[in-house]
Amino acid sequence: MGDAVPFPQRLDGFAFAGSPAFDRADALRADAAALRGLWPDARLLVLDGEGRAAADAEGRVLDLGGARLGGGPGASTFLGLSAGQAWFALEAATLSGVDVPRWIDLRSAAAQWPADLASLFAYARGMLYWHARNRYCGVCGGSVAFDRAGFLGHCAKCGNDHYPRVDPAVIVAVSDGERLLLGRQPGWPPRRWSVVAGFVEPGEAPEQTVVREVHEETAVRVRACRYLGAQPWPFPGALMLGFEALAEADEPRVDGELEDARWFTREEIGEALSRDGSEPEGLLLSPPISIARSLIRHWHANGAMLTRA
């Protein structure tokens, strides 16, 4: 046997990764009696039509429980259990008699709330976004009713069932062995650059997407790639699959989604990672809550784990 290939260092430091201790408790979703029993002691996340969460005056998650609302779960979505306590998500339109001092968006919550709460917020936002855009059957146009605590949409007209979905996408730190490839999208803040990303197409493996997307967007040819980690990205419902890739030292060319792409040296990346964004000039990278930033930081700290033969 040959030498073992070391497993890549796990990416961390980005938001919405969830907690291993959180139990989604799938078996309870169809148990209406059990959910009613959990409701009085449950914690609730209330989201408005813009996907913002109810918060107190200081911007912390609103301390709202099932006992305060009374009744039962009704049309709320059961998220799961944390240390035995149930969490539900519900739309603000269904809420009455509760004063909400402030509404907080998901990016702000990711920067201010504990990581597990921000992950729950992202989870809730993804579920309610799916509900809001699937009230009618995509097959026949009939009305959809949600069952299994919000995880099943059923069309009474044609009988088709609908399930929550996410859109897989790759996001990749591409290196030629010495430099890192970054691109710019039109409409981004001035000086902002990030790693290449794109959605997985039907019939395509993520590794194939890496090769295709990098070449389509930058004309750079990828030789090899390796998966490093994933981030749920609920804007609105993607799953970002993080890769590192080794590529030829091709001159980047753009013709489509990106307005520019170029190679950056390790020194340039290091200087950018040291900035807080308030500086009047210099390269700006993706925000700290994103897996993009973690991929860039990982490359800068470790270099490309993939090396040329």
JSON list of C-alpha atoms in Angstrom, two decimals, residues 100-270:
[
{"chain": "A", "resi": 100, "resn": "VAL", "atom": "CA", "xyz": [-41.89, 43.05, 18.20]},
{"chain": "A", "resi": 101, "resn": "PRO", "atom": "CA", "xyz": [-39.44, 45.83, 19.13]},
{"chain": "A", "resi": 102, "resn": "ARG", "atom": "CA", "xyz": [-37.11, 45.19, 16.20]},
{"chain": "A", "resi": 103, "resn": "TRP", "atom": "CA", "xyz": [-36.59, 43.04, 13.11]},
{"chain": "A", "resi": 104, "resn": "ILE", "atom": "CA", "xyz": [-33.08, 41.80, 12.32]},
{"chain": "A", "resi": 105, "resn": "ASP", "atom": "CA", "xyz": [-31.78, 40.48, 9.00]},
{"chain": "A", "resi": 106, "resn": "LEU", "atom": "CA", "xyz": [-29.86, 37.23, 8.72]},
{"chain": "A", "resi": 107, "resn": "ARG", "atom": "CA", "xyz": [-26.46, 38.71, 7.91]},
{"chain": "A", "resi": 108, "resn": "SER", "atom": "CA", "xyz": [-26.65, 40.99, 10.95]},
{"chain": "A", "resi": 109, "resn": "ALA", "atom": "CA", "xyz": [-27.74, 38.10, 13.15]},
{"chain": "A", "resi": 110, "resn": "ALA", "atom": "CA", "xyz": [-24.82, 36.00, 11.90]},
{"chain": "A", "resi": 111, "resn": "ALA", "atom": "CA", "xyz": [-22.45, 38.71, 13.13]},
{"chain": "A", "resi": 112, "resn": "GLN", "atom": "CA", "xyz": [-24.22, 39.32, 16.47]},
{"chain": "A", "resi": 113, "resn": "TRP", "atom": "CA", "xyz": [-25.99, 36.16, 17.63]},
{"chain": "A", "resi": 114, "resn": "PRO", "atom": "CA", "xyz": [-24.44, 32.96, 18.97]},
{"chain": "A", "resi": 115, "resn": "ALA", "atom": "CA", "xyz": [-23.53, 30.65, 16.09]},
{"chain": "A", "resi": 116, "resn": "ASP", "atom": "CA", "xyz": [-26.17, 28.03, 16.91]},
{"chain": "A", "resi": 117, "resn": "LEU", "atom": "CA", "xyz": [-28.97, 30.63, 16.96]},
{"chain": "A", "resi": 118, "resn": "ALA", "atom": "CA", "xyz": [-27.82, 32.17, 13.68]},
{"chain": "A", "resi": 119, "resn": "SER", "atom": "CA", "xyz": [-27.85, 28.68, 12.15]},
{"chain": "A", "resi": 120, "resn": "LEU", "atom": "CA", "xyz": [-31.40, 28.11, 13.40]},
{"chain": "A", "resi": 121, "resn": "PHE", "atom": "CA", "xyz": [-32.42, 31.44, 11.89]},
{"chain": "A", "resi": 122, "resn": "ALA", "atom": "CA", "xyz": [-30.93, 30.38, 8.53]},
{"chain": "A", "resi": 123, "resn": "TYR", "atom": "CA", "xyz": [-32.75, 27.03, 8.76]},
{"chain": "A", "resi": 124, "resn": "ALA", "atom": "CA", "xyz": [-36.05, 28.74, 9.56]},
{"chain": "A", "resi": 125, "resn": "ARG", "atom": "CA", "xyz": [-35.59, 31.30, 6.78]},
{"chain": "A", "resi": 126, "resn": "GLY", "atom": "CA", "xyz": [-34.94, 28.56, 4.23]},
{"chain": "A", "resi": 127, "resn": "MET", "atom": "CA", "xyz": [-38.06, 26.65, 5.25]},
{"chain": "A", "resi": 128, "resn": "LEU", "atom": "CA", "xyz": [-40.37, 29.66, 5.23]},
{"chain": "A", "resi": 129, "resn": "TYR", "atom": "CA", "xyz": [-38.91, 30.85, 1.92]},
{"chain": "A", "resi": 130, "resn": "TRP", "atom": "CA", "xyz": [-39.76, 27.46, 0.45]},
{"chain": "A", "resi": 131, "resn": "HIS", "atom": "CA", "xyz": [-43.31, 27.69, 1.82]},
{"chain": "A", "resi": 132, "resn": "ALA", "atom": "CA", "xyz": [-43.84, 31.19, 0.42]},
{"chain": "A", "resi": 133, "resn": "ARG", "atom": "CA", "xyz": [-42.82, 30.12, -3.08]},
{"chain": "A", "resi": 134, "resn": "ASN", "atom": "CA", "xyz": [-44.62, 26.80, -3.20]},
{"chain": "A", "resi": 135, "resn": "ARG", "atom": "CA", "xyz": [-48.20, 27.66, -2.26]},
{"chain": "A", "resi": 136, "resn": "TYR", "atom": "CA", "xyz": [-49.32, 26.37, -5.64]},
{"chain": "A", "resi": 137, "resn": "CYS", "atom": "CA", "xyz": [-48.44, 23.09, -7.31]},
{"chain": "A", "resi": 138, "resn": "GLY", "atom": "CA", "xyz": [-45.80, 23.32, -10.01]},
{"chain": "A", "resi": 139, "resn": "VAL", "atom": "CA", "xyz": [-47.45, 20.41, -11.83]},
{"chain": "A", "resi": 140, "resn": "CYS", "atom": "CA", "xyz": [-51.11, 21.46, -12.04]},
{"chain": "A", "resi": 141, "resn": "GLY", "atom": "CA", "xyz": [-51.38, 24.85, -10.34]},
{"chain": "A", "resi": 142, "resn": "GLY", "atom": "CA", "xyz": [-53.56, 23.57, -7.51]},
{"chain": "A", "resi": 143, "resn": "SER", "atom": "CA", "xyz": [-53.29, 24.86, -3.95]},
{"chain": "A", "resi": 144, "resn": "VAL", "atom": "CA", "xyz": [-50.63, 23.23, -1.78]},
{"chain": "A", "resi": 145, "resn": "ALA", "atom": "CA", "xyz": [-51.24, 22.39, 1.89]},
{"chain": "A", "resi": 146, "resn": "PHE", "atom": "CA", "xyz": [-48.28, 21.76, 4.17]},
{"chain": "A", "resi": 147, "resn": "ASP", "atom": "CA", "xyz": [-48.09, 18.70, 6.40]},
{"chain": "A", "resi": 148, "resn": "ARG", "atom": "CA", "xyz": [-45.48, 16.87, 8.51]},
{"chain": "A", "resi": 149, "resn": "ALA", "atom": "CA", "xyz": [-44.84, 20.01, 10.57]},
{"chain": "A", "resi": 150, "resn": "GLY", "atom": "CA", "xyz": [-44.06, 22.04, 7.45]},
{"chain": "A", "resi": 151, "resn": "PHE", "atom": "CA", "xyz": [-41.82, 19.56, 5.60]},
{"chain": "A", "resi": 152, "resn": "LEU", "atom": "CA", "xyz": [-44.32, 18.17, 3.09]},
{"chain": "A", "resi": 153, "resn": "GLY", "atom": "CA", "xyz": [-46.40, 20.11, 0.59]},
{"chain": "A", "resi": 154, "resn": "HIS", "atom": "CA", "xyz": [-49.36, 18.18, -0.79]},
{"chain": "A", "resi": 155, "resn": "CYS", "atom": "CA", "xyz": [-51.51, 19.17, -3.77]},
{"chain": "A", "resi": 156, "resn": "ALA", "atom": "CA", "xyz": [-55.12, 18.12, -3.22]},
{"chain": "A", "resi": 157, "resn": "LYS", "atom": "CA", "xyz": [-55.88, 18.59, -6.93]},
{"chain": "A", "resi": 158, "resn": "CYS", "atom": "CA", "xyz": [-53.36, 16.24, -8.55]},
{"chain": "A", "resi": 159, "resn": "GLY", "atom": "CA", "xyz": [-52.00, 14.44, -5.47]},
{"chain": "A", "resi": 160, "resn": "ASN", "atom": "CA", "xyz": [-48.35, 15.34, -6.03]},
{"chain": "A", "resi": 161, "resn": "ASP", "atom": "CA", "xyz": [-46.12, 15.82, -3.00]},
{"chain": "A", "resi": 162, "resn": "HIS", "atom": "CA", "xyz": [-43.49, 18.55, -2.78]},
{"chain": "A", "resi": 163, "resn": "TYR", "atom": "CA", "xyz": [-40.44, 18.62, -0.50]},
{"chain": "A", "resi": 164, "resn": "PRO", "atom": "CA", "xyz": [-37.97, 21.30, 0.65]},
{"chain": "A", "resi": 165, "resn": "ARG", "atom": "CA", "xyz": [-35.07, 21.73, -1.70]},
{"chain": "A", "resi": 166, "resn": "VAL", "atom": "CA", "xyz": [-31.65, 23.31, -1.77]},
{"chain": "A", "resi": 167, "resn": "ASP", "atom": "CA", "xyz": [-29.57, 24.27, -4.79]},
{"chain": "A", "resi": 168, "resn": "PRO", "atom": "CA", "xyz": [-26.03, 22.82, -4.68]},
{"chain": "A", "resi": 169, "resn": "ALA", "atom": "CA", "xyz": [-23.24, 25.12, -5.80]},
{"chain": "A", "resi": 170, "resn": "VAL", "atom": "CA", "xyz": [-19.47, 24.86, -5.76]},
{"chain": "A", "resi": 171, "resn": "ILE", "atom": "CA", "xyz": [-17.18, 27.57, -4.43]},
{"chain": "A", "resi": 172, "resn": "VAL", "atom": "CA", "xyz": [-13.49, 27.07, -5.04]},
{"chain": "A", "resi": 173, "resn": "ALA", "atom": "CA", "xyz": [-10.12, 28.48, -4.06]},
{"chain": "A", "resi": 174, "resn": "VAL", "atom": "CA", "xyz": [-8.13, 28.07, -7.29]},
{"chain": "A", "resi": 175, "resn": "SER", "atom": "CA", "xyz": [-4.33, 28.21, -7.09]},
{"chain": "A", "resi": 176, "resn": "ASP", "atom": "CA", "xyz": [-1.56, 27.79, -9.63]},
{"chain": "A", "resi": 177, "resn": "GLY", "atom": "CA", "xyz": [0.64, 26.63, -6.76]},
{"chain": "A", "resi": 178, "resn": "GLU", "atom": "CA", "xyz": [1.84, 30.13, -5.89]},
{"chain": "A", "resi": 179, "resn": "ARG", "atom": "CA", "xyz": [-1.07, 32.52, -6.46]},
{"chain": "A", "resi": 180, "resn": "LEU", "atom": "CA", "xyz": [-4.82, 32.60, -5.78]},
{"chain": "A", "resi": 181, "resn": "LEU", "atom": "CA", "xyz": [-7.42, 33.26, -8.46]},
{"chain": "A", "resi": 182, "resn": "LEU", "atom": "CA", "xyz": [-10.13, 35.79, -7.55]},
{"chain": "A", "resi": 183, "resn": "GLY", "atom": "CA", "xyz": [-12.94, 37.37, -9.53]},
{"chain": "A", "resi": 184, "resn": "ARG", "atom": "CA", "xyz": [-15.23, 40.41, -9.37]},
{"chain": "A", "resi": 185, "resn": "GLN", "atom": "CA", "xyz": [-18.94, 40.54, -10.15]},
{"chain": "A", "resi": 186, "resn": "PRO", "atom": "CA", "xyz": [-20.63, 43.68, -11.47]},
{"chain": "A", "resi": 187, "resn": "GLY", "atom": "CA", "xyz": [-22.47, 45.49, -8.71]},
{"chain": "A", "resi": 188, "resn": "TRP", "atom": "CA", "xyz": [-20.14, 44.41, -5.91]},
{"chain": "A", "resi": 189, "resn": "PRO", "atom": "CA", "xyz": [-18.73, 47.12, -3.62]},
{"chain": "A", "resi": 190, "resn": "PRO", "atom": "CA", "xyz": [-15.58, 48.78, -4.97]},
{"chain": "A", "resi": 191, "resn": "ARG", "atom": "CA", "xyz": [-12.39, 46.72, -4.51]},
{"chain": "A", "resi": 192, "resn": "ARG", "atom": "CA", "xyz": [-14.34, 43.56, -3.47]},
{"chain": "A", "resi": 193, "resn": "TRP", "atom": "CA", "xyz": [-13.01, 40.27, -4.89]},
{"chain": "A", "resi": 194, "resn": "SER", "atom": "CA", "xyz": [-13.82, 36.66, -4.09]},
{"chain": "A", "resi": 195, "resn": "VAL", "atom": "CA", "xyz": [-13.27, 33.07, -5.14]},
{"chain": "A", "resi": 196, "resn": "VAL", "atom": "CA", "xyz": [-15.10, 31.51, -8.08]},
{"chain": "A", "resi": 197, "resn": "ALA", "atom": "CA", "xyz": [-18.51, 29.92, -7.52]},
{"chain": "A", "resi": 198, "resn": "GLY", "atom": "CA", "xyz": [-21.32, 28.43, -9.60]},
{"chain": "A", "resi": 199, "resn": "PHE", "atom": "CA", "xyz": [-24.31, 26.12, -9.47]},
{"chain": "A", "resi": 200, "resn": "VAL", "atom": "CA", "xyz": [-24.17, 22.39, -10.14]},
{"chain": "A", "resi": 201, "resn": "GLU", "atom": "CA", "xyz": [-26.07, 21.51, -13.31]},
{"chain": "A", "resi": 202, "resn": "PRO", "atom": "CA", "xyz": [-28.25, 18.40, -13.85]},
{"chain": "A", "resi": 203, "resn": "GLY", "atom": "CA", "xyz": [-26.21, 15.28, -14.52]},
{"chain": "A", "resi": 204, "resn": "GLU", "atom": "CA", "xyz": [-23.04, 16.86, -13.17]},
{"chain": "A", "resi": 205, "resn": "ALA", "atom": "CA", "xyz": [-20.83, 15.89, -10.22]},
{"chain": "A", "resi": 206, "resn": "PRO", "atom": "CA", "xyz": [-19.50, 18.77, -8.09]},
{"chain": "A", "resi": 207, "resn": "GLU", "atom": "CA", "xyz": [-15.94, 18.07, -9.21]},
{"chain": "A", "resi": 208, "resn": "GLN", "atom": "CA", "xyz": [-17.07, 18.47, -12.81]},
{"chain": "A", "resi": 209, "resn": "THR", "atom": "CA", "xyz": [-18.77, 21.74, -11.87]},
{"chain": "A", "resi": 210, "resn": "VAL", "atom": "CA", "xyz": [-15.48, 23.04, -10.47]},
{"chain": "A", "resi": 211, "resn": "VAL", "atom": "CA", "xyz": [-13.70, 22.42, -13.76]},
{"chain": "A", "resi": 212, "resn": "ARG", "atom": "CA", "xyz": [-16.53, 23.81, -15.89]},
{"chain": "A", "resi": 213, "resn": "GLU", "atom": "CA", "xyz": [-17.33, 26.92, -13.84]},
{"chain": "A", "resi": 214, "resn": "VAL", "atom": "CA", "xyz": [-13.72, 28.01, -13.40]},
{"chain": "A", "resi": 215, "resn": "HIS", "atom": "CA", "xyz": [-13.07, 27.69, -17.11]},
{"chain": "A", "resi": 216, "resn": "GLU", "atom": "CA", "xyz": [-16.37, 29.31, -18.15]},
{"chain": "A", "resi": 217, "resn": "GLU", "atom": "CA", "xyz": [-15.85, 32.30, -15.88]},
{"chain": "A", "resi": 218, "resn": "THR", "atom": "CA", "xyz": [-12.08, 32.81, -16.12]},
{"chain": "A", "resi": 219, "resn": "ALA", "atom": "CA", "xyz": [-10.71, 30.61, -18.96]},
{"chain": "A", "resi": 220, "resn": "VAL", "atom": "CA", "xyz": [-8.37, 29.02, -16.39]},
{"chain": "A", "resi": 221, "resn": "ARG", "atom": "CA", "xyz": [-7.94, 25.23, -16.70]},
{"chain": "A", "resi": 222, "resn": "VAL", "atom": "CA", "xyz": [-8.28, 23.20, -13.48]},
{"chain": "A", "resi": 223, "resn": "ARG", "atom": "CA", "xyz": [-6.07, 20.11, -13.19]},
{"chain": "A", "resi": 224, "resn": "ALA", "atom": "CA", "xyz": [-7.31, 18.68, -9.87]},
{"chain": "A", "resi": 225, "resn": "CYS", "atom": "CA", "xyz": [-9.63, 19.60, -7.02]},
{"chain": "A", "resi": 226, "resn": "ARG", "atom": "CA", "xyz": [-10.53, 18.44, -3.53]},
{"chain": "A", "resi": 227, "resn": "TYR", "atom": "CA", "xyz": [-13.57, 19.00, -1.32]},
{"chain": "A", "resi": 228, "resn": "LEU", "atom": "CA", "xyz": [-12.95, 20.84, 1.98]},
{"chain": "A", "resi": 229, "resn": "GLY", "atom": "CA", "xyz": [-16.32, 21.62, 3.56]},
{"chain": "A", "resi": 230, "resn": "ALA", "atom": "CA", "xyz": [-19.82, 23.04, 3.03]},
{"chain": "A", "resi": 231, "resn": "GLN", "atom": "CA", "xyz": [-21.95, 25.98, 4.13]},
{"chain": "A", "resi": 232, "resn": "PRO", "atom": "CA", "xyz": [-25.72, 26.30, 3.91]},
{"chain": "A", "resi": 233, "resn": "TRP", "atom": "CA", "xyz": [-26.21, 29.70, 2.26]},
{"chain": "A", "resi": 234, "resn": "PRO", "atom": "CA", "xyz": [-29.85, 30.78, 2.65]},
{"chain": "A", "resi": 235, "resn": "PHE", "atom": "CA", "xyz": [-29.77, 33.67, 0.16]},
{"chain": "A", "resi": 236, "resn": "PRO", "atom": "CA", "xyz": [-32.14, 32.23, -0.78]},
{"chain": "A", "resi": 237, "resn": "GLY", "atom": "CA", "xyz": [-31.45, 28.48, -0.60]},
{"chain": "A", "resi": 238, "resn": "ALA", "atom": "CA", "xyz": [-28.04, 27.27, -1.77]},
{"chain": "A", "resi": 239, "resn": "LEU", "atom": "CA", "xyz": [-25.63, 24.73, -0.32]},
{"chain": "A", "resi": 240, "resn": "MET", "atom": "CA", "xyz": [-22.09, 25.94, -0.99]},
{"chain": "A", "resi": 241, "resn": "LEU", "atom": "CA", "xyz": [-19.66, 23.05, -1.48]},
{"chain": "A", "resi": 242, "resn": "GLY", "atom": "CA", "xyz": [-16.17, 24.35, -0.77]},
{"chain": "A", "resi": 243, "resn": "PHE", "atom": "CA", "xyz": [-13.22, 23.06, -2.83]},
{"chain": "A", "resi": 244, "resn": "GLU", "atom": "CA", "xyz": [-9.57, 23.82, -3.37]},
{"chain": "A", "resi": 245, "resn": "ALA", "atom": "CA", "xyz": [-8.24, 23.38, -6.88]},
{"chain": "A", "resi": 246, "resn": "LEU", "atom": "CA", "xyz": [-4.90, 23.29, -8.64]},
{"chain": "A", "resi": 247, "resn": "ALA", "atom": "CA", "xyz": [-4.90, 24.98, -12.05]},
{"chain": "A", "resi": 248, "resn": "GLU", "atom": "CA", "xyz": [-2.66, 25.91, -14.90]},
{"chain": "A", "resi": 249, "resn": "ALA", "atom": "CA", "xyz": [-1.11, 29.36, -14.67]},
{"chain": "A", "resi": 250, "resn": "ASP", "atom": "CA", "xyz": [-3.36, 30.59, -17.49]},
{"chain": "A", "resi": 251, "resn": "GLU", "atom": "CA", "xyz": [-3.98, 34.29, -17.98]},
{"chain": "A", "resi": 252, "resn": "PRO", "atom": "CA", "xyz": [-7.57, 34.86, -16.75]},
{"chain": "A", "resi": 253, "resn": "ARG", "atom": "CA", "xyz": [-10.13, 36.12, -19.27]},
{"chain": "A", "resi": 254, "resn": "VAL", "atom": "CA", "xyz": [-13.75, 36.99, -18.53]},
{"chain": "A", "resi": 255, "resn": "ASP", "atom": "CA", "xyz": [-16.72, 36.92, -20.85]},
{"chain": "A", "resi": 256, "resn": "GLY", "atom": "CA", "xyz": [-19.96, 36.67, -18.90]},
{"chain": "A", "resi": 257, "resn": "GLU", "atom": "CA", "xyz": [-20.82, 36.69, -15.22]},
{"chain": "A", "resi": 258, "resn": "LEU", "atom": "CA", "xyz": [-17.57, 38.23, -13.95]},
{"chain": "A", "resi": 259, "resn": "GLU", "atom": "CA", "xyz": [-16.36, 41.69, -14.87]},
{"chain": "A", "resi": 260, "resn": "ASP", "atom": "CA", "xyz": [-12.75, 40.86, -14.01]},
{"chain": "A", "resi": 261, "resn": "ALA", "atom": "CA", "xyz": [-10.53, 38.03, -12.76]},
{"chain": "A", "resi": 262, "resn": "ARG", "atom": "CA", "xyz": [-6.86, 37.92, -11.83]},
{"chain": "A", "resi": 263, "resn": "TRP", "atom": "CA", "xyz": [-4.21, 36.11, -9.83]},
{"chain": "A", "resi": 264, "resn": "PHE", "atom": "CA", "xyz": [-3.20, 37.49, -6.42]},
{"chain": "A", "resi": 265, "resn": "THR", "atom": "CA", "xyz": [0.05, 36.78, -4.60]},
{"chain": "A", "resi": 266, "resn": "ARG", "atom": "CA", "xyz": [0.25, 35.42, -1.06]},
{"chain": "A", "resi": 267, "resn": "GLU", "atom": "CA", "xyz": [1.45, 38.82, 0.14]},
{"chain": "A", "resi": 268, "resn": "GLU", "atom": "CA", "xyz": [-1.55, 40.58, -1.40]},
{"chain": "A", "resi": 269, "resn": "ILE", "atom": "CA", "xyz": [-3.96, 38.08, 0.18]},
{"chain": "A", "resi": 270, "resn": "GLY", "atom": "CA", "xyz": [-2.27, 38.39, 3.56]}
]
